[in-house]
mmCIF file of C-alpha atoms in Angstrom:
data_model
loop_
_atom_site.group_PDB
_atom_site.id
_atom_site.type_symbol
_atom_site.label_atom_id
_atom_site.label_comp_id
_atom_site.label_asym_id
_atom_site.label_seq_id
_atom_site.Cartn_x
_atom_site.Cartn_y
_atom_site.Cartn_z
ATOM 1 C CA MET A 7 0.000 0.000 0.000
ATOM 2 C CA THR A 8 1.307 3.425 -1.051
ATOM 3 C CA ILE A 9 0.783 6.253 1.404
ATOM 4 C CA PRO A 10 0.554 9.646 -0.359
ATOM 5 C CA THR A 11 2.810 12.379 0.936
ATOM 6 C CA THR A 12 1.400 15.503 2.486
ATOM 7 C CA ALA A 13 3.486 17.925 0.418
ATOM 8 C CA ASN A 14 0.752 18.413 -2.210
ATOM 9 C CA THR A 15 -2.188 17.333 -0.071
ATOM 10 C CA PRO A 16 -4.566 19.772 1.513
ATOM 11 C CA PRO A 17 -4.193 19.841 5.365
ATOM 12 C CA SER A 18 -7.702 18.576 6.045
ATOM 13 C CA ARG A 19 -7.314 15.590 3.736
ATOM 14 C CA ALA A 20 -3.835 14.754 5.145
ATOM 15 C CA ARG A 21 -5.117 14.879 8.694
ATOM 16 C CA ALA A 22 -7.968 12.508 7.900
ATOM 17 C CA LEU A 23 -5.580 10.106 6.162
ATOM 18 C CA LEU A 24 -3.275 9.978 9.187
ATOM 19 C CA VAL A 25 -6.198 9.236 11.500
ATOM 20 C CA LEU A 26 -7.259 6.353 9.252
ATOM 21 C CA ILE A 27 -3.729 4.890 9.199
ATOM 22 C CA ALA A 28 -3.478 5.103 13.000
ATOM 23 C CA ALA A 29 -6.760 3.231 13.377
ATOM 24 C CA LEU A 30 -5.691 0.454 10.976
ATOM 25 C CA LEU A 31 -2.230 -0.171 12.504
ATOM 26 C CA PRO A 32 -3.426 -2.425 15.428
ATOM 27 C CA VAL A 33 -5.449 -4.529 13.040
ATOM 28 C CA LEU A 34 -2.523 -4.903 10.668
ATOM 29 C CA GLY A 35 -0.281 -5.891 13.595
ATOM 30 C CA LEU A 36 -2.602 -8.672 14.676
ATOM 31 C CA LEU A 37 -2.800 -9.996 11.149
ATOM 32 C CA VAL A 38 0.971 -10.096 10.875
ATOM 33 C CA ALA A 39 1.616 -11.564 14.376
ATOM 34 C CA ALA A 40 -1.152 -14.230 14.485
ATOM 35 C CA PRO A 41 0.102 -17.703 13.405
ATOM 36 C CA ALA A 42 -1.885 -19.609 10.873
ATOM 37 C CA ALA A 43 -4.370 -21.858 12.731
ATOM 38 C CA THR A 44 -4.792 -25.486 11.717
ATOM 39 C CA ALA A 45 -8.402 -25.833 10.824
ATOM 40 C CA LEU A 46 -10.151 -28.934 12.144
ATOM 41 C CA PRO A 47 -12.170 -30.897 9.640
ATOM 42 C CA LYS A 48 -15.813 -30.197 10.217
ATOM 43 C CA ASP A 49 -16.750 -33.835 9.772
ATOM 44 C CA PRO A 50 -13.622 -36.108 10.179
ATOM 45 C CA GLN A 51 -13.623 -39.774 9.229
ATOM 46 C CA ILE A 52 -13.622 -42.103 12.260
ATOM 47 C CA THR A 53 -12.755 -45.818 12.232
ATOM 48 C CA PHE A 54 -14.277 -47.763 15.117
ATOM 49 C CA CYS A 55 -15.429 -51.244 16.146
ATOM 50 C CA HIS A 56 -19.184 -51.696 15.902
ATOM 51 C CA ALA A 57 -20.505 -54.353 18.296
ATOM 52 C CA SER A 58 -22.224 -57.355 16.761
ATOM 53 C CA SER A 59 -24.285 -60.045 18.454
ATOM 54 C CA SER A 60 -21.897 -62.919 17.714
ATOM 55 C CA VAL A 61 -19.304 -64.064 20.258
ATOM 56 C CA LYS A 62 -17.313 -65.551 17.368
ATOM 57 C CA ASN A 63 -17.104 -62.193 15.557
ATOM 58 C CA PRO A 64 -17.876 -59.665 18.294
ATOM 59 C CA TYR A 65 -17.009 -56.562 16.220
ATOM 60 C CA GLN A 66 -17.205 -55.179 12.728
ATOM 61 C CA THR A 67 -14.759 -52.568 11.500
ATOM 62 C CA THR A 68 -16.667 -49.428 10.484
ATOM 63 C CA THR A 69 -15.399 -46.115 9.089
ATOM 64 C CA THR A 70 -17.777 -43.164 8.938
ATOM 65 C CA ASP A 71 -17.823 -39.416 9.411
ATOM 66 C CA ALA A 72 -17.958 -38.043 12.941
ATOM 67 C CA ASP A 73 -21.468 -36.742 12.433
ATOM 68 C CA SER A 74 -22.694 -40.263 11.747
ATOM 69 C CA ILE A 75 -21.388 -41.444 15.120
ATOM 70 C CA PHE A 76 -24.094 -39.365 16.659
ATOM 71 C CA LYS A 77 -26.804 -39.505 13.946
ATOM 72 C CA GLN A 78 -26.688 -43.294 13.744
ATOM 73 C CA GLY A 79 -26.552 -43.630 17.504
ATOM 74 C CA HIS A 80 -23.198 -45.414 17.830
ATOM 75 C CA ASP A 81 -22.359 -43.167 20.771
ATOM 76 C CA GLY A 82 -25.255 -44.831 22.562
ATOM 77 C CA HIS A 83 -23.865 -48.356 22.140
ATOM 78 C CA ILE A 84 -22.454 -48.280 25.621
ATOM 79 C CA GLY A 85 -21.424 -51.230 27.767
ATOM 80 C CA PRO A 86 -18.288 -53.094 28.523
ATOM 81 C CA ALA A 87 -16.046 -54.186 25.687
ATOM 82 C CA TRP A 88 -16.399 -57.755 24.560
ATOM 83 C CA SER A 89 -14.357 -60.269 26.566
ATOM 84 C CA ALA A 90 -13.648 -63.962 26.076
ATOM 85 C CA SER A 91 -15.746 -64.818 29.136
ATOM 86 C CA MET A 92 -18.968 -63.588 27.467
ATOM 87 C CA VAL A 93 -21.462 -66.043 25.978
ATOM 88 C CA GLN A 94 -24.006 -65.788 23.221
ATOM 89 C CA GLY A 95 -26.798 -63.472 24.265
ATOM 90 C CA ASP A 96 -24.610 -61.121 26.307
ATOM 91 C CA ALA A 97 -24.470 -57.503 25.166
ATOM 92 C CA TRP A 98 -21.295 -55.464 24.760
ATOM 93 C CA GLY A 99 -20.542 -51.935 23.678
ATOM 94 C CA ASP A 100 -18.785 -50.352 20.699
ATOM 95 C CA ILE A 101 -15.091 -49.417 20.740
ATOM 96 C CA ILE A 102 -14.854 -45.815 19.528
ATOM 97 C CA PRO A 103 -11.651 -43.759 19.793
ATOM 98 C CA ALA A 104 -11.663 -40.224 21.205
ATOM 99 C CA PHE A 105 -11.605 -37.399 18.615
ATOM 100 C CA ASP A 106 -12.212 -33.671 18.131
ATOM 101 C CA TYR A 107 -14.668 -32.154 15.609
ATOM 102 C CA VAL A 108 -16.357 -28.851 14.752
ATOM 103 C CA ASP A 109 -20.065 -28.741 15.445
ATOM 104 C CA ALA A 110 -22.717 -26.882 13.463
ATOM 105 C CA ALA A 111 -22.165 -23.734 15.492
ATOM 106 C CA GLY A 112 -18.472 -23.720 14.548
ATOM 107 C CA SER A 113 -17.230 -24.727 17.986
ATOM 108 C CA THR A 114 -14.535 -27.353 18.555
ATOM 109 C CA VAL A 115 -15.867 -30.292 20.543
ATOM 110 C CA HIS A 116 -13.951 -33.190 22.110
ATOM 111 C CA TYR A 117 -15.604 -36.603 22.072
ATOM 112 C CA PRO A 118 -14.094 -39.007 24.705
ATOM 113 C CA GLY A 119 -15.044 -42.192 22.835
ATOM 114 C CA LEU A 120 -16.383 -45.506 24.100
ATOM 115 C CA ASN A 121 -13.969 -48.117 25.516
ATOM 116 C CA ALA A 122 -11.327 -45.880 23.979
ATOM 117 C CA GLU A 123 -8.478 -47.573 25.920
ATOM 118 C CA LEU A 124 -8.788 -50.541 23.492
ATOM 119 C CA ALA A 125 -7.309 -48.701 20.536
ATOM 120 C CA ASP A 126 -5.077 -51.745 19.842
ATOM 121 C CA VAL A 127 -8.266 -53.765 19.100
ATOM 122 C CA ILE A 128 -9.265 -51.152 16.510
ATOM 123 C CA ALA A 129 -5.765 -51.413 15.030
ATOM 124 C CA HIS A 130 -6.208 -55.198 14.920
ATOM 125 C CA ASP A 131 -9.102 -54.807 12.472
ATOM 126 C CA CYS A 132 -11.566 -55.097 15.376
ATOM 127 C CA SER A 133 -10.693 -58.756 15.863
ATOM 128 C CA PRO A 134 -9.811 -60.083 19.321
ATOM 129 C CA VAL A 135 -6.077 -59.659 20.016
ATOM 130 C CA HIS A 136 -4.245 -62.843 20.873
ATOM 131 C CA ALA A 137 -1.758 -62.869 23.742
ATOM 132 C CA THR A 138 0.256 -65.559 25.529
ATOM 133 C CA ALA A 139 0.776 -65.386 29.285
ATOM 134 C CA THR A 140 4.284 -66.015 30.592
ATOM 135 C CA ALA A 141 4.775 -68.388 33.502
ATOM 136 C CA PRO A 142 5.421 -66.706 36.889
ATOM 137 C CA ALA A 143 8.786 -67.069 38.630
ATOM 138 C CA LYS A 144 9.515 -67.941 42.271
ATOM 139 C CA THR A 145 12.240 -68.020 44.926
ATOM 140 C CA ASP A 146 12.280 -70.469 47.842
ATOM 141 C CA GLU A 147 12.609 -69.494 51.472
ATOM 142 C CA THR A 148 16.071 -69.087 52.982
ATOM 143 C CA CYS A 149 17.239 -68.616 56.537
ATOM 144 C CA THR A 150 17.356 -64.881 55.945
ATOM 145 C CA ALA A 151 14.564 -64.258 53.409
ATOM 146 C CA VAL A 152 10.974 -65.273 52.736
ATOM 147 C CA GLY A 153 9.886 -66.931 49.526
ATOM 148 C CA THR A 154 8.597 -64.855 46.600
ATOM 149 C CA ILE A 155 6.437 -65.186 43.464
ATOM 150 C CA THR A 156 7.024 -62.804 40.563
ATOM 151 C CA ILE A 157 4.134 -62.099 38.164
ATOM 152 C CA PRO A 158 5.296 -60.935 34.703
ATOM 153 C CA SER A 159 3.926 -57.966 32.806
ATOM 154 C CA VAL A 160 2.196 -59.143 29.600
ATOM 155 C CA GLN A 161 0.042 -56.907 27.374
ATOM 156 C CA GLY A 162 -3.591 -58.002 27.469
ATOM 157 C CA VAL A 163 -3.277 -60.207 30.591
ATOM 158 C CA LEU A 164 -4.991 -59.831 33.955
ATOM 159 C CA TRP A 165 -3.456 -61.790 36.852
ATOM 160 C CA ALA A 166 -4.651 -63.291 40.123
ATOM 161 C CA LEU A 167 -2.539 -64.765 42.949
ATOM 162 C CA ASP A 168 -4.411 -67.231 45.125
ATOM 163 C CA SER A 169 -7.705 -65.890 43.687
ATOM 164 C CA VAL A 170 -6.807 -62.280 44.543
ATOM 165 C CA SER A 171 -6.302 -59.787 41.724
ATOM 166 C CA ALA A 172 -2.608 -58.956 41.413
ATOM 167 C CA SER A 173 -0.640 -56.510 39.304
ATOM 168 C CA PRO A 174 2.670 -57.536 37.734
ATOM 169 C CA GLY A 175 5.463 -57.528 40.341
ATOM 170 C CA THR A 176 7.107 -59.566 43.101
ATOM 171 C CA TYR A 177 5.159 -60.735 46.147
ATOM 172 C CA ASP A 178 6.415 -62.207 49.447
ATOM 173 C CA VAL A 179 4.655 -65.486 50.132
ATOM 174 C CA ALA A 180 4.735 -68.219 52.725
ATOM 175 C CA ALA A 181 6.228 -71.604 51.969
ATOM 176 C CA GLY A 182 3.760 -73.964 50.274
ATOM 177 C CA SER A 183 1.658 -74.160 47.093
ATOM 178 C CA HIS A 184 0.148 -71.076 45.454
ATOM 179 C CA THR A 185 -2.108 -70.687 42.402
ATOM 180 C CA VAL A 186 -1.441 -68.047 39.747
ATOM 181 C CA THR A 187 -4.053 -67.508 37.035
ATOM 182 C CA ALA A 188 -4.065 -65.391 33.877
ATOM 183 C CA ALA A 189 -7.199 -63.963 32.209
ATOM 184 C CA PRO A 190 -7.509 -61.795 29.074
ATOM 185 C CA VAL A 191 -8.427 -58.159 29.289
ATOM 186 C CA PRO A 192 -11.545 -57.187 27.251
ATOM 187 C CA GLY A 193 -10.822 -57.445 23.534
ATOM 188 C CA TYR A 194 -8.104 -60.083 24.039
ATOM 189 C CA VAL A 195 -7.976 -63.852 23.971
ATOM 190 C CA LEU A 196 -5.214 -65.903 25.595
ATOM 191 C CA ASP A 197 -3.363 -68.715 23.915
ATOM 192 C CA GLY A 198 -1.627 -71.444 25.893
ATOM 193 C CA GLN A 199 -1.498 -72.063 29.645
ATOM 194 C CA THR A 200 -3.451 -69.777 31.949
ATOM 195 C CA THR A 201 -3.090 -71.493 35.351
ATOM 196 C CA TRP A 202 0.085 -72.367 37.306
ATOM 197 C CA THR A 203 0.614 -74.052 40.654
ATOM 198 C CA VAL A 204 3.744 -72.553 42.177
ATOM 199 C CA THR A 205 5.330 -74.343 45.162
ATOM 200 C CA VAL A 206 7.679 -72.324 47.374
ATOM 201 C CA ALA A 207 9.969 -74.540 49.421
ATOM 202 C CA ALA A 208 10.574 -73.836 53.118
ATOM 203 C CA HIS A 209 14.117 -73.333 54.332
ATOM 204 C CA GLY A 210 15.903 -76.117 56.167
ATOM 205 C CA SER A 211 17.595 -75.944 59.552
ATOM 206 C CA CYS A 212 19.097 -72.501 59.957
ATOM 207 C CA ALA A 213 22.266 -71.713 61.891
ATOM 208 C CA THR A 214 22.358 -68.909 64.432
ATOM 209 C CA THR A 215 24.729 -66.156 63.355
ATOM 210 C CA VAL A 216 27.416 -65.337 65.924
ATOM 211 C CA THR A 217 30.176 -62.716 65.920
ATOM 212 C CA ALA A 218 33.747 -63.417 67.037
ATOM 213 C CA VAL A 219 35.154 -61.066 69.696
ATOM 214 C CA ASP A 220 38.769 -59.859 69.881
ATOM 215 C CA PRO A 221 40.758 -61.153 72.874
ATOM 216 C CA THR A 222 41.921 -58.678 75.535
ATOM 217 C CA VAL A 223 45.706 -58.245 75.746
ATOM 218 C CA VAL A 224 47.644 -56.837 78.743
ATOM 219 C CA GLN A 225 51.356 -56.317 78.142
ATOM 220 C CA SER A 226 54.011 -56.781 80.868
ATOM 221 C CA PRO A 227 53.721 -53.846 83.307
ATOM 222 C CA ARG A 228 57.302 -54.158 84.650
ATOM 223 C CA CYS A 229 60.370 -56.380 84.760
ATOM 224 C CA GLY A 230 59.778 -59.901 85.990
ATOM 225 C CA VAL A 231 55.975 -59.685 85.578
ATOM 226 C CA GLU A 232 54.538 -61.410 82.498
ATOM 227 C CA GLY A 233 51.713 -59.946 80.403
ATOM 228 C CA SER A 234 48.484 -61.833 79.750
ATOM 229 C CA TYR A 235 45.678 -62.345 77.220
ATOM 230 C CA THR A 236 42.017 -63.181 77.794
ATOM 231 C CA ILE A 237 40.058 -65.384 75.402
ATOM 232 C CA PRO A 238 36.373 -64.311 75.467
ATOM 233 C CA GLU A 239 33.584 -66.773 76.143
ATOM 234 C CA THR A 240 31.358 -66.473 73.058
ATOM 235 C CA THR A 241 28.319 -68.730 72.653
ATOM 236 C CA GLY A 242 28.650 -70.899 69.550
ATOM 237 C CA ILE A 243 32.354 -70.162 68.960
ATOM 238 C CA THR A 244 35.534 -72.126 69.723
ATOM 239 C CA TYR A 245 38.762 -70.123 69.522
ATOM 240 C CA LEU A 246 42.066 -71.558 68.280
ATOM 241 C CA ILE A 247 45.694 -70.381 68.370
ATOM 242 C CA GLU A 248 47.598 -71.609 65.337
ATOM 243 C CA GLY A 249 44.960 -74.317 64.934
ATOM 244 C CA ASP A 250 45.018 -75.519 68.538
ATOM 245 C CA VAL A 251 41.932 -75.038 70.699
ATOM 246 C CA VAL A 252 42.387 -72.516 73.520
ATOM 247 C CA ALA A 253 39.942 -72.322 76.413
ATOM 248 C CA ALA A 254 38.111 -69.145 77.361
ATOM 249 C CA GLY A 255 39.735 -67.274 80.229
ATOM 250 C CA THR A 256 42.928 -65.399 81.065
ATOM 251 C CA HIS A 257 46.277 -66.898 80.091
ATOM 252 C CA SER A 258 49.783 -65.741 81.030
ATOM 253 C CA GLY A 259 52.269 -64.678 78.363
ATOM 254 C CA PRO A 260 54.528 -64.765 76.558
ATOM 255 C CA ALA A 261 52.439 -65.818 73.527
ATOM 256 C CA THR A 262 52.366 -65.119 69.796
ATOM 257 C CA GLY A 263 50.304 -66.485 66.922
ATOM 258 C CA THR A 264 47.082 -66.083 64.959
ATOM 259 C CA ILE A 265 43.800 -66.632 66.744
ATOM 260 C CA THR A 266 40.915 -67.904 64.589
ATOM 261 C CA ALA A 267 37.277 -68.729 65.321
ATOM 262 C CA LEU A 268 35.406 -71.956 64.619
ATOM 263 C CA ALA A 269 31.596 -71.989 64.551
ATOM 264 C CA GLU A 270 30.094 -74.796 66.595
ATOM 265 C CA ASP A 271 27.190 -76.967 65.378
ATOM 266 C CA GLY A 272 24.055 -74.922 64.735
ATOM 267 C CA TYR A 273 25.991 -71.661 64.476
ATOM 268 C CA ALA A 274 27.546 -69.631 61.666
ATOM 269 C CA LEU A 275 30.155 -66.888 61.835
ATOM 270 C CA SER A 276 29.044 -63.424 60.751
ATOM 271 C CA SER A 277 32.599 -62.980 59.405
ATOM 272 C CA PRO A 278 34.017 -66.406 58.412
ATOM 273 C CA SER A 279 37.477 -64.936 57.727
ATOM 274 C CA TRP A 280 37.844 -63.342 61.199
ATOM 275 C CA SER A 281 41.289 -63.592 62.812
ATOM 276 C CA PHE A 282 43.345 -61.830 65.486
ATOM 277 C CA ALA A 283 47.156 -61.417 65.606
ATOM 278 C CA LEU A 284 48.219 -62.223 69.196
ATOM 279 C CA ASP A 285 51.516 -60.774 70.439
ATOM 280 C CA VAL A 286 52.383 -60.813 74.157
ATOM 281 C CA PRO A 287 56.204 -60.456 74.512
ATOM 282 C CA ALA A 288 58.013 -61.940 77.495
ATOM 283 C CA ALA A 289 58.674 -59.655 80.459
ATOM 284 C CA GLU A 290 62.141 -58.162 80.805
ATOM 285 C CA ALA A 291 64.419 -59.810 83.390
ATOM 286 C CA CYS A 292 64.933 -57.736 86.537
ATOM 287 C CA PRO A 293 68.491 -57.093 87.833
ATOM 288 C CA VAL A 294 69.550 -59.198 90.861
ATOM 289 C CA VAL A 295 69.158 -57.127 94.028
ATOM 290 C CA VAL A 296 70.330 -58.199 97.530
ATOM 291 C CA VAL A 297 68.025 -57.268 100.367
ATOM 292 C CA ALA A 298 69.677 -55.532 103.306
ATOM 293 C CA VAL A 299 68.129 -55.103 106.762
ATOM 294 C CA PRO A 300 68.962 -51.849 108.600
ATOM 295 C CA GLU A 301 70.127 -52.319 112.235
ATOM 296 C CA ASP A 302 69.557 -49.975 115.146
ATOM 297 C CA PRO A 303 72.695 -48.365 116.600
ATOM 298 C CA THR A 304 73.753 -49.484 120.116
ATOM 299 C CA VAL A 305 73.460 -46.759 122.760
ATOM 300 C CA THR A 306 75.292 -46.700 126.134
ATOM 301 C CA GLN A 307 74.361 -43.866 128.420
ATOM 302 C CA SER A 308 76.829 -42.319 130.963
ATOM 303 C CA SER A 309 77.448 -44.711 133.879
ATOM 304 C CA ALA A 310 79.195 -42.275 136.271
ATOM 305 C CA CYS A 311 79.894 -38.633 136.684
ATOM 306 C CA GLY A 312 82.585 -37.461 134.367
ATOM 307 C CA VAL A 313 82.207 -40.561 132.166
ATOM 308 C CA GLU A 314 80.482 -39.855 128.812
ATOM 309 C CA GLY A 315 78.055 -42.301 127.247
ATOM 310 C CA SER A 316 78.582 -43.707 123.726
ATOM 311 C CA TYR A 317 76.789 -45.078 120.614
ATOM 312 C CA THR A 318 77.873 -47.674 118.128
ATOM 313 C CA ILE A 319 77.015 -47.528 114.384
ATOM 314 C CA PRO A 320 76.693 -51.136 113.143
ATOM 315 C CA ALA A 321 78.597 -52.477 110.138
ATOM 316 C CA THR A 322 75.805 -53.785 107.826
ATOM 317 C CA THR A 323 76.742 -55.113 104.386
ATOM 318 C CA GLY A 324 75.108 -53.073 101.612
ATOM 319 C CA ILE A 325 74.084 -50.196 103.883
ATOM 320 C CA THR A 326 75.611 -46.792 104.487
ATOM 321 C CA TYR A 327 74.323 -45.066 107.633
ATOM 322 C CA LEU A 328 73.862 -41.315 107.815
ATOM 323 C CA LEU A 329 73.817 -39.064 110.871
ATOM 324 C CA ASP A 330 71.436 -36.177 110.136
ATOM 325 C CA GLY A 331 72.081 -36.779 106.451
ATOM 326 C CA THR A 332 75.889 -37.055 106.676
ATOM 327 C CA PRO A 333 77.471 -40.486 106.087
ATOM 328 C CA ILE A 334 79.049 -41.959 109.225
ATOM 329 C CA ALA A 335 81.362 -44.953 109.375
ATOM 330 C CA ALA A 336 80.667 -47.998 111.453
ATOM 331 C CA GLY A 337 82.182 -47.826 114.973
ATOM 332 C CA THR A 338 81.725 -46.494 118.499
ATOM 333 C CA TYR A 339 81.419 -42.801 119.125
ATOM 334 C CA SER A 340 81.389 -40.813 122.394
ATOM 335 C CA GLY A 341 78.371 -38.783 123.384
ATOM 336 C CA PRO A 342 76.642 -36.574 123.964
ATOM 337 C CA VAL A 343 74.595 -36.500 120.735
ATOM 338 C CA THR A 344 71.036 -35.976 119.583
ATOM 339 C CA ALA A 345 70.404 -36.805 115.890
ATOM 340 C CA THR A 346 68.546 -39.001 113.401
ATOM 341 C CA VAL A 347 70.261 -42.009 111.942
ATOM 342 C CA SER A 348 68.998 -43.099 108.485
ATOM 343 C CA ALA A 349 70.083 -45.823 106.050
ATOM 344 C CA LYS A 350 70.997 -45.751 102.362
ATOM 345 C CA ALA A 351 71.252 -48.910 100.233
ATOM 346 C CA ALA A 352 74.476 -49.406 98.335
ATOM 347 C CA GLU A 353 74.371 -50.231 94.601
ATOM 348 C CA GLY A 354 72.927 -53.694 94.015
ATOM 349 C CA TYR A 355 71.104 -53.686 97.332
ATOM 350 C CA THR A 356 67.634 -52.731 98.456
ATOM 351 C CA LEU A 357 66.371 -51.925 101.925
ATOM 352 C CA THR A 358 63.684 -53.986 103.584
ATOM 353 C CA GLU A 359 62.450 -50.670 105.001
ATOM 354 C CA PRO A 360 63.189 -47.855 102.530
ATOM 355 C CA ASP A 361 62.099 -45.221 105.079
ATOM 356 C CA TRP A 362 63.976 -46.734 108.059
ATOM 357 C CA SER A 363 65.336 -44.260 110.646
ATOM 358 C CA PHE A 364 66.522 -44.221 114.258
ATOM 359 C CA ASP A 365 66.258 -41.362 116.772
ATOM 360 C CA LEU A 366 69.678 -41.246 118.466
ATOM 361 C CA ALA A 367 69.968 -39.587 121.919
ATOM 362 C CA VAL A 368 73.071 -39.895 124.214
ATOM 363 C CA ALA A 369 72.962 -37.525 127.188
ATOM 364 C CA GLY A 370 76.123 -35.817 128.501
ATOM 365 C CA ALA A 371 77.843 -37.149 131.717
ATOM 366 C CA ALA A 372 77.249 -35.368 135.032
ATOM 367 C CA GLU A 373 80.231 -33.391 136.570
ATOM 368 C CA CYS A 374 81.972 -35.023 139.586
ATOM 369 C CA PRO A 375 82.539 -33.052 142.977
ATOM 370 C CA LEU A 376 86.210 -32.310 144.193
ATOM 371 C CA PRO A 377 87.652 -34.163 147.402
ATOM 372 C CA GLU A 378 87.410 -32.265 150.866
ATOM 373 C CA THR A 379 90.675 -30.881 152.823
ATOM 374 C CA GLY A 380 91.500 -29.553 156.502
ATOM 375 C CA GLY A 381 91.772 -25.924 155.635
ATOM 376 C CA THR A 382 89.390 -23.766 154.033
ATOM 377 C CA LEU A 383 90.329 -23.024 150.535
ATOM 378 C CA PRO A 384 89.117 -19.712 149.439
ATOM 379 C CA GLN A 385 88.543 -21.041 146.000
ATOM 380 C CA THR A 386 86.360 -23.951 146.960
ATOM 381 C CA GLY A 387 85.654 -23.528 150.685
ATOM 382 C CA GLY A 388 86.782 -27.181 151.420
ATOM 383 C CA SER A 389 88.463 -28.488 154.704
ATOM 384 C CA THR A 390 92.256 -29.454 154.866
ATOM 385 C CA ALA A 391 92.163 -31.462 158.159
ATOM 386 C CA PRO A 392 92.208 -34.897 156.499
ATOM 387 C CA LEU A 393 95.319 -34.018 154.533
ATOM 388 C CA ALA A 394 97.165 -32.813 157.705
ATOM 389 C CA GLY A 395 96.456 -36.125 159.512
ATOM 390 C CA VAL A 396 97.842 -38.133 156.630
ATOM 391 C CA ALA A 397 100.996 -36.037 156.598
ATOM 392 C CA ALA A 398 101.634 -36.550 160.386
ATOM 393 C CA LEU A 399 101.207 -40.313 160.022
ATOM 394 C CA LEU A 400 103.698 -40.483 157.190
ATOM 395 C CA LEU A 401 106.187 -38.433 159.225
ATOM 396 C CA ALA A 402 105.999 -40.772 162.315
ATOM 397 C CA MET A 403 106.508 -43.812 160.144
ATOM 398 C CA GLY A 404 109.560 -42.288 158.617
ATOM 399 C CA THR A 405 111.132 -41.510 162.061
ATOM 400 C CA GLY A 406 110.645 -45.097 163.262
ATOM 401 C CA ILE A 407 112.341 -46.497 160.217
ATOM 402 C CA VAL A 408 115.368 -44.243 160.715
ATOM 403 C CA VAL A 409 115.760 -45.264 164.440
ATOM 404 C CA ALA A 410 115.574 -48.908 163.589
ATOM 405 C CA ALA A 411 118.188 -48.586 160.985
ATOM 406 C CA THR A 412 120.698 -46.900 163.267
ATOM 407 C CA ARG A 413 120.287 -49.243 166.174
ATOM 408 C CA ARG A 414 123.284 -51.499 166.617
ATOM 409 C CA PRO A 415 122.912 -55.148 167.502
ATOM 410 C CA THR A 416 123.515 -56.169 171.205
ATOM 411 C CA SER A 417 126.549 -58.470 172.013
ATOM 412 C CA ARG A 418 125.991 -61.582 173.943
#
């Protein structure tokens, strides 16, 4: 379309032309943007299965326009689709697929059909479709699982398990005989076997599952003391070390080897390959130590004034004695003394009493008094008379001796 320019057009005519163009633009846009619609046939051709009255030929293939479905009343031929269980005299309905059509008013209408789910019968020239049921499968009971029956999925087959409708799938069942039957869906006939007796065997004697337990191992805590291992007491299990049976309980080391488990009658191991590496090394030897017994020192207190008491440190093999922490040799020592005697073991020895000690106490001697004289000594205040008597006696004795010595013998 050519739009005239406004250069040589009168203003009133140009204005009117512009208004017309503006009004037409939305309409032109819709025409350009709208996709081309697919027109439905007003009266499409429909192929369907028209029910007859013969069980041998239950349907006739018919093709007609959609309008005839309604005008000839086929849409009123309702009822279940023909099935192989029907007998002469039973009534069944048409099989008409769903379709869309345009009615007299120009509106699109959807028709849902009759028995429309049997489109495969229509495709089979409206003759019954033949199908063959597949035999069900089964598994017998075990000690850990129940038995099962598996019903296969076959087009055109309806199943029942022990007279109860069942969909394809696997079902848990008890041990014993079960009946599985197959029946055709409407519009189908089955060829071959349609009934099976399935026997699920019960499990035999089942073992009780037991789990082996690791032994407990205690290593040597110190020199001269062996470690140990404890074999657990597990119901249904016998334990072995390198193939030899070992009783439950605690056993002294040293010991090395592989411990395995053997299931007893009526039992089964949860882990048949279980094993345990046993390693209990021997205890280290302790060094030889001689036991030494500390001895108490001998104490002698002062027996007289001016005479000190004493104490004797014993000579004990393997022991050094200490006086208030200072080593002191064996022997006798003069008092006075107040101290603590302790003992220290020499190398290679040990004390019977590691904390042995002795409280040593030797009192000092009392002072002795001086002898008395005749005179009074200013220093002490003592008498000197006894000394003067002794001196006079000695003098008289001396005079007598001199006289005797000078006396001459008498002549006869």
